[in-house]
Backbone as JSON, one array per atom type, in Angstrom:
{
  "sequence": "MSSDNSLSHTRWNCKYHIVFIPKYRRKVIYGKLRRDIGVILRRLCEMKDVEIIEAHAMPDHIHMLVKIPPKMSVSYFMGYLKGKSSLMIHDRHANLKYNHGNRTFWAKGYYVSTVGLNQKTVAKYIREQESEDRLRDNMSKREYVDPFKK",
  "N": [[0.84, -1.19, 0.0], [0.43, 2.29, -0.65], [0.17, 4.06, 1.43], [1.55, 3.01, 3.5], [4.38, 3.15, 5.67], [7.94, 2.75, 6.14], [10.45, 1.19, 8.15], [13.76, -0.01, 8.79], [13.34, -2.86, 8.81], [10.61, -3.09, 8.81], [7.24, -2.63, 7.85], [4.79, -0.21, 8.2], [1.7, 1.27, 9.38], [0.45, 3.12, 11.36], [-2.03, 4.79, 12.77], [-3.54, 7.31, 14.76], [-6.27, 8.72, 16.54], [-6.32, 11.49, 18.46], [-7.26, 13.29, 21.35], [-6.98, 16.08, 23.4], [-7.04, 18.3, 26.26], [-7.01, 21.74, 27.53], [-5.92, 22.73, 30.83], [-8.38, 22.53, 33.34], [-10.28, 22.71, 31.41], [-10.51, 25.18, 30.23], [-11.54, 27.76, 28.03], [-9.36, 28.7, 26.2], [-8.12, 28.54, 23.79], [-7.94, 30.47, 21.48], [-7.75, 32.89, 18.77], [-4.62, 34.5, 18.53], [-3.23, 32.81, 20.28], [-4.21, 30.34, 19.48], [-3.15, 30.07, 16.89], [-0.4, 30.06, 17.53], [-0.25, 27.73, 19.11], [-0.85, 25.81, 17.18], [1.4, 26.08, 15.46], [3.44, 25.36, 17.23], [2.74, 22.68, 17.92], [2.9, 21.44, 15.4], [5.63, 21.76, 14.86], [6.83, 20.29, 16.96], [5.89, 17.73, 16.35], [7.14, 17.28, 13.88], [9.77, 17.13, 14.77], [9.83, 14.64, 15.99], [9.3, 12.91, 13.94], [6.6, 12.44, 13.43], [3.69, 12.29, 11.62], [1.23, 14.65, 10.92], [-1.95, 14.1, 10.02], [-4.52, 15.16, 10.04], [-5.78, 17.95, 11.83], [-7.31, 19.94, 14.37], [-8.04, 22.83, 16.21], [-10.16, 23.34, 18.75], [-12.2, 25.59, 20.78], [-11.88, 24.62, 23.41], [-10.47, 22.22, 23.31], [-8.18, 19.95, 21.6], [-8.07, 18.27, 18.55], [-6.43, 15.64, 16.93], [-5.27, 13.78, 14.18], [-2.94, 11.51, 13.79], [0.1, 10.0, 12.55], [2.04, 7.78, 14.01], [5.27, 6.46, 14.43], [5.96, 2.94, 14.92], [8.04, 2.44, 16.69], [7.81, 4.21, 18.71], [5.93, 4.79, 21.59], [2.47, 5.63, 22.13], [1.88, 6.87, 24.56], [4.39, 7.85, 25.35], [4.84, 9.7, 23.27], [2.68, 11.49, 23.69], [3.27, 12.47, 26.25], [5.67, 13.79, 25.7], [4.74, 15.65, 23.73], [2.74, 17.19, 25.09], [4.18, 18.08, 27.32], [6.5, 19.51, 26.3], [5.18, 21.36, 24.62], [3.68, 22.8, 26.44], [5.66, 24.14, 27.91], [6.74, 25.72, 25.83], [4.52, 27.27, 25.08], [4.09, 28.77, 27.41], [6.5, 30.18, 27.43], [6.2, 31.86, 25.21], [3.85, 33.21, 25.85], [3.79, 34.79, 28.48], [1.94, 35.82, 30.27], [0.09, 33.81, 30.78], [1.05, 32.3, 32.83], [0.21, 33.45, 35.18], [-2.51, 33.15, 35.03], [-2.93, 30.39, 34.84], [-1.63, 28.98, 36.88], [1.49, 27.4, 37.65], [3.72, 26.32, 35.22], [1.99, 24.77, 33.8], [-0.16, 23.79, 31.24], [-1.77, 22.0, 29.85], [-4.35, 19.62, 30.68], [-4.22, 16.67, 32.76], [-3.95, 13.5, 31.21], [-5.54, 12.09, 28.22], [-7.42, 11.38, 25.24], [-7.34, 8.56, 23.17], [-7.57, 6.79, 20.14], [-7.3, 4.05, 17.98], [-6.95, 4.2, 14.47], [-8.25, 2.55, 11.88], [-9.07, 1.36, 8.81], [-10.86, 3.37, 8.42], [-9.99, 6.02, 8.07], [-10.66, 8.3, 6.53], [-13.22, 8.91, 7.43], [-12.76, 9.62, 10.12], [-11.04, 11.82, 9.74], [-12.8, 13.56, 8.42], [-14.68, 13.94, 10.46], [-13.09, 15.31, 12.36], [-12.52, 17.65, 10.91], [-15.09, 18.77, 10.61], [-16.05, 19.12, 13.16], [-16.18, 21.56, 14.64], [-18.17, 23.12, 13.32], [-20.39, 21.47, 13.72], [-20.6, 21.58, 16.51], [-21.27, 24.28, 16.84], [-23.79, 24.34, 15.58], [-25.19, 22.64, 17.32], [-25.04, 24.16, 19.69], [-26.55, 26.41, 18.94], [-29.04, 25.24, 18.63], [-29.61, 24.45, 21.24], [-29.86, 26.85, 22.58], [-32.21, 27.87, 21.89], [-35.32, 29.38, 22.51], [-38.34, 28.22, 23.75], [-41.8, 28.55, 23.07], [-44.62, 28.46, 25.07], [-47.35, 26.67, 24.04], [-49.79, 26.68, 25.26], [-50.22, 28.96, 26.67], [-51.24, 32.35, 26.44]],
  "CA": [[0.0, 0.0, 0.0], [1.22, 3.51, -0.73], [0.09, 4.8, 2.69], [2.44, 2.38, 4.47], [5.73, 3.68, 5.83], [8.82, 1.63, 6.46], [11.71, 1.31, 8.86], [14.7, -0.92, 8.12], [12.77, -4.2, 8.61], [9.21, -3.01, 9.2], [6.27, -1.81, 7.12], [3.82, 0.18, 9.22], [0.65, 2.24, 9.1], [-0.13, 3.29, 12.7], [-2.7, 6.1, 12.86], [-4.27, 7.48, 16.02], [-7.08, 9.91, 16.77], [-5.96, 11.92, 19.81], [-7.94, 14.49, 21.83], [-6.51, 16.52, 24.71], [-7.69, 19.55, 26.66], [-6.27, 22.6, 28.46], [-6.24, 22.53, 32.24], [-9.71, 22.98, 33.75], [-11.04, 22.83, 30.15], [-10.73, 26.61, 29.96], [-11.65, 28.06, 26.59], [-8.27, 29.65, 25.95], [-7.51, 28.31, 22.48], [-8.54, 31.44, 20.57], [-6.92, 33.91, 18.14], [-3.17, 34.38, 18.42], [-2.82, 31.61, 21.01], [-4.58, 29.2, 18.64], [-2.14, 29.95, 15.82], [0.86, 29.66, 18.15], [-0.34, 26.32, 19.51], [-0.73, 25.04, 15.94], [2.79, 26.11, 15.01], [4.23, 24.59, 18.2], [2.44, 21.25, 17.79], [3.47, 20.97, 14.13], [7.09, 21.7, 15.0], [7.18, 19.17, 17.83], [5.62, 16.49, 15.61], [8.21, 17.13, 12.89], [11.0, 16.73, 15.46], [9.73, 13.22, 16.34], [8.9, 12.19, 12.73], [5.18, 12.11, 13.52], [2.97, 12.99, 10.57], [-0.12, 15.11, 11.25], [-2.82, 13.9, 8.87], [-5.59, 16.15, 10.2], [-5.79, 18.5, 13.18], [-8.17, 21.1, 14.52], [-8.07, 23.37, 17.56], [-11.46, 23.84, 19.2], [-11.95, 26.53, 21.87], [-11.49, 23.99, 24.67], [-9.74, 20.96, 23.13], [-7.44, 19.75, 20.36], [-8.22, 16.97, 17.86], [-5.34, 15.35, 16.01], [-5.16, 12.47, 13.55], [-1.5, 11.46, 13.57], [0.75, 8.75, 12.2], [3.17, 7.65, 14.93], [6.07, 5.26, 14.14], [5.78, 1.9, 15.94], [9.14, 2.44, 17.67], [7.47, 5.18, 19.74], [4.6, 4.53, 22.15], [1.56, 6.79, 22.13], [2.01, 7.56, 25.84], [5.64, 8.62, 25.3], [4.64, 10.82, 22.37], [1.79, 12.48, 24.31], [4.04, 13.11, 27.33], [6.59, 14.71, 25.03], [4.0, 16.72, 23.06], [2.09, 18.07, 26.06], [5.2, 18.69, 28.18], [7.27, 20.51, 25.57], [4.32, 22.43, 24.12], [3.31, 23.62, 27.6], [6.8, 25.04, 28.17], [6.86, 26.68, 24.73], [3.38, 28.2, 25.16], [4.35, 29.71, 28.51], [7.59, 31.07, 27.04], [5.68, 32.86, 24.27], [2.74, 33.94, 26.46], [4.14, 34.79, 29.9], [0.78, 36.16, 31.09], [-0.65, 32.6, 31.12], [1.58, 31.78, 34.08], [-0.6, 33.98, 36.27], [-3.87, 32.64, 34.89], [-3.01, 28.94, 34.89], [-0.69, 28.39, 37.83], [2.89, 27.35, 37.24], [3.92, 26.22, 33.78], [1.14, 23.72, 33.26], [-1.18, 24.31, 30.34], [-2.68, 20.91, 29.49], [-4.85, 18.77, 31.75], [-3.69, 15.31, 32.75], [-4.68, 12.53, 30.41], [-5.91, 12.35, 26.83], [-8.2, 10.32, 24.61], [-6.68, 8.04, 21.97], [-8.25, 5.69, 19.48], [-6.61, 3.64, 16.76], [-7.72, 4.43, 13.26], [-7.95, 1.5, 10.91], [-9.35, 1.72, 7.43], [-11.83, 4.46, 8.37], [-9.25, 7.26, 8.24], [-11.39, 9.41, 5.91], [-14.34, 9.24, 8.32], [-12.22, 10.33, 11.28], [-10.55, 13.12, 9.26], [-13.99, 14.38, 8.17], [-15.22, 14.28, 11.78], [-12.23, 16.34, 12.96], [-12.71, 18.87, 10.12], [-16.44, 19.33, 10.75], [-16.42, 19.14, 14.57], [-16.51, 22.91, 15.11], [-19.46, 23.54, 12.78], [-21.42, 20.68, 14.4], [-20.76, 22.14, 17.86], [-22.0, 25.55, 16.71], [-25.19, 24.01, 15.32], [-25.76, 22.09, 18.55], [-25.18, 25.27, 20.62], [-27.66, 27.23, 18.5], [-30.29, 24.53, 18.89], [-29.87, 24.39, 22.67], [-30.16, 28.19, 23.07], [-33.51, 28.23, 21.36], [-36.36, 29.52, 23.52], [-39.59, 27.64, 23.32], [-43.0, 29.26, 23.46], [-45.62, 27.53, 25.57], [-48.52, 26.81, 23.18], [-51.02, 26.74, 26.04], [-50.33, 30.3, 27.26], [-51.45, 33.4, 25.45]],
  "C": [[0.88, 1.25, 0.0], [1.19, 4.3, 0.57], [0.96, 4.18, 3.78], [3.78, 3.08, 4.49], [6.63, 2.5, 6.14], [10.01, 2.1, 7.28], [12.62, 0.27, 8.21], [14.11, -2.31, 7.86], [11.27, -4.23, 8.89], [8.41, -2.16, 8.24], [5.18, -1.48, 8.13], [2.86, 1.25, 8.73], [-0.13, 2.43, 10.39], [-0.7, 4.7, 12.83], [-3.54, 6.14, 14.13], [-5.06, 8.78, 16.0], [-6.86, 10.28, 18.22], [-6.72, 13.21, 20.13], [-7.36, 14.83, 23.2], [-6.99, 17.93, 24.97], [-6.76, 20.41, 27.52], [-6.75, 22.36, 29.89], [-7.56, 23.2, 32.59], [-10.64, 23.22, 32.56], [-11.42, 24.28, 29.87], [-10.72, 26.85, 28.46], [-10.61, 29.12, 26.24], [-7.66, 29.51, 24.57], [-8.23, 29.18, 21.45], [-7.45, 32.28, 19.92], [-5.45, 33.58, 18.03], [-2.66, 33.12, 19.12], [-3.11, 30.35, 20.19], [-3.55, 28.98, 17.53], [-0.81, 29.5, 16.39], [0.86, 28.2, 18.56], [-0.21, 25.43, 18.28], [0.69, 24.96, 15.45], [3.66, 25.24, 15.93], [4.0, 23.09, 18.03], [3.0, 20.67, 16.5], [4.98, 20.8, 14.23], [7.53, 20.51, 15.85], [6.95, 17.83, 17.14], [6.7, 16.24, 14.57], [9.49, 16.63, 13.55], [11.0, 15.24, 15.81], [9.3, 12.36, 15.16], [7.47, 11.65, 12.82], [4.46, 12.96, 12.48], [1.57, 13.37, 11.06], [-0.96, 14.98, 9.98], [-3.93, 14.94, 8.88], [-5.52, 16.66, 11.63], [-6.7, 19.72, 13.21], [-8.17, 21.52, 15.98], [-9.45, 23.94, 17.83], [-11.19, 24.82, 20.34], [-11.48, 25.88, 23.16], [-10.87, 22.6, 24.52], [-9.09, 20.9, 21.76], [-7.74, 18.35, 19.84], [-7.03, 16.81, 16.93], [-5.49, 13.94, 15.47], [-3.7, 12.37, 13.11], [-1.05, 10.06, 13.22], [2.03, 8.67, 13.02], [3.95, 6.37, 14.59], [5.93, 4.23, 15.26], [6.9, 1.84, 16.97], [8.87, 3.39, 18.83], [6.07, 4.88, 20.27], [3.77, 5.81, 22.14], [1.72, 7.57, 23.43], [3.3, 8.39, 25.9], [5.46, 9.86, 24.44], [3.76, 11.89, 23.02], [2.48, 13.19, 25.47], [4.99, 14.15, 26.76], [5.84, 15.92, 24.46], [3.39, 17.7, 24.06], [3.12, 18.78, 26.95], [5.96, 19.8, 27.48], [6.39, 21.67, 25.09], [3.89, 23.36, 25.26], [4.43, 24.63, 27.92], [6.9, 26.12, 27.09], [5.72, 27.7, 24.73], [3.61, 29.23, 26.25], [5.52, 30.64, 28.22], [7.1, 32.19, 26.13], [4.6, 33.74, 24.88], [2.93, 33.91, 27.97], [2.94, 35.1, 30.79], [-0.04, 34.93, 31.48], [-0.19, 32.02, 32.45], [0.7, 32.22, 35.25], [-2.02, 33.44, 36.22], [-3.97, 31.15, 35.16], [-1.99, 28.32, 35.83], [0.72, 28.4, 37.3], [3.03, 27.28, 35.73], [3.13, 25.06, 33.2], [0.08, 24.36, 32.38], [-2.22, 23.24, 30.04], [-3.13, 20.14, 30.72], [-4.18, 17.4, 31.67], [-4.56, 14.44, 31.86], [-4.99, 13.01, 29.01], [-6.78, 11.21, 26.37], [-7.43, 9.87, 23.38], [-7.48, 6.86, 21.45], [-7.45, 5.34, 18.23], [-7.54, 3.84, 15.58], [-7.3, 3.36, 12.25], [-8.18, 2.01, 9.5], [-10.35, 2.86, 7.31], [-11.17, 5.82, 8.6], [-10.03, 8.46, 7.68], [-12.56, 9.84, 6.79], [-13.86, 10.04, 9.52], [-11.72, 11.71, 10.87], [-11.72, 14.06, 9.0], [-14.61, 14.83, 9.48], [-14.41, 15.4, 12.42], [-12.44, 17.67, 12.24], [-14.04, 19.55, 10.43], [-16.91, 19.43, 12.19], [-16.89, 20.52, 15.02], [-17.88, 23.36, 14.59], [-20.61, 22.75, 13.42], [-21.66, 21.2, 15.8], [-21.55, 23.44, 17.82], [-23.48, 25.3, 16.46], [-25.87, 23.5, 16.58], [-25.97, 23.2, 19.58], [-26.38, 26.14, 20.23], [-29.0, 26.55, 18.78], [-30.62, 24.53, 20.38], [-30.22, 25.75, 23.25], [-31.55, 28.66, 22.65], [-34.53, 28.31, 22.5], [-37.67, 29.0, 22.97], [-40.76, 28.45, 23.86], [-44.02, 28.22, 23.91], [-46.89, 27.7, 24.75], [-49.83, 26.95, 23.96], [-51.21, 28.09, 26.73], [-50.51, 31.31, 26.16], [-50.65, 34.62, 25.75]]
}
């Protein structure tokens, strides 16, 4: 398959859907901070030879569809990604130190799911997540009129 990668004696195609959130699920991933987080995450992934297939920053969480080499565990990669990115975010945005405690930016833990042959479905979900959330928010804010009152 053309989507397979190879190491010296291994052919591999390991894709993961990863979701992680800022501490206290604060909605801080907006504007300039959102762009900086994207640049930082892309740079850190390049340094570890992890390919980002699809990614999207929501106001309170990050979705990533990544291809991680089998020589690296997902937990090691996430520890590296969240740890280094937290330090880099605080270096670029010193005011966050006062809002979010020490130099922690991400909450503990993450969600991960292996992606088999349904990569296109997961990529589409990540791409359209924000618009679906907006639609759901608009529907829930709707005020209903009681038909029995005049």
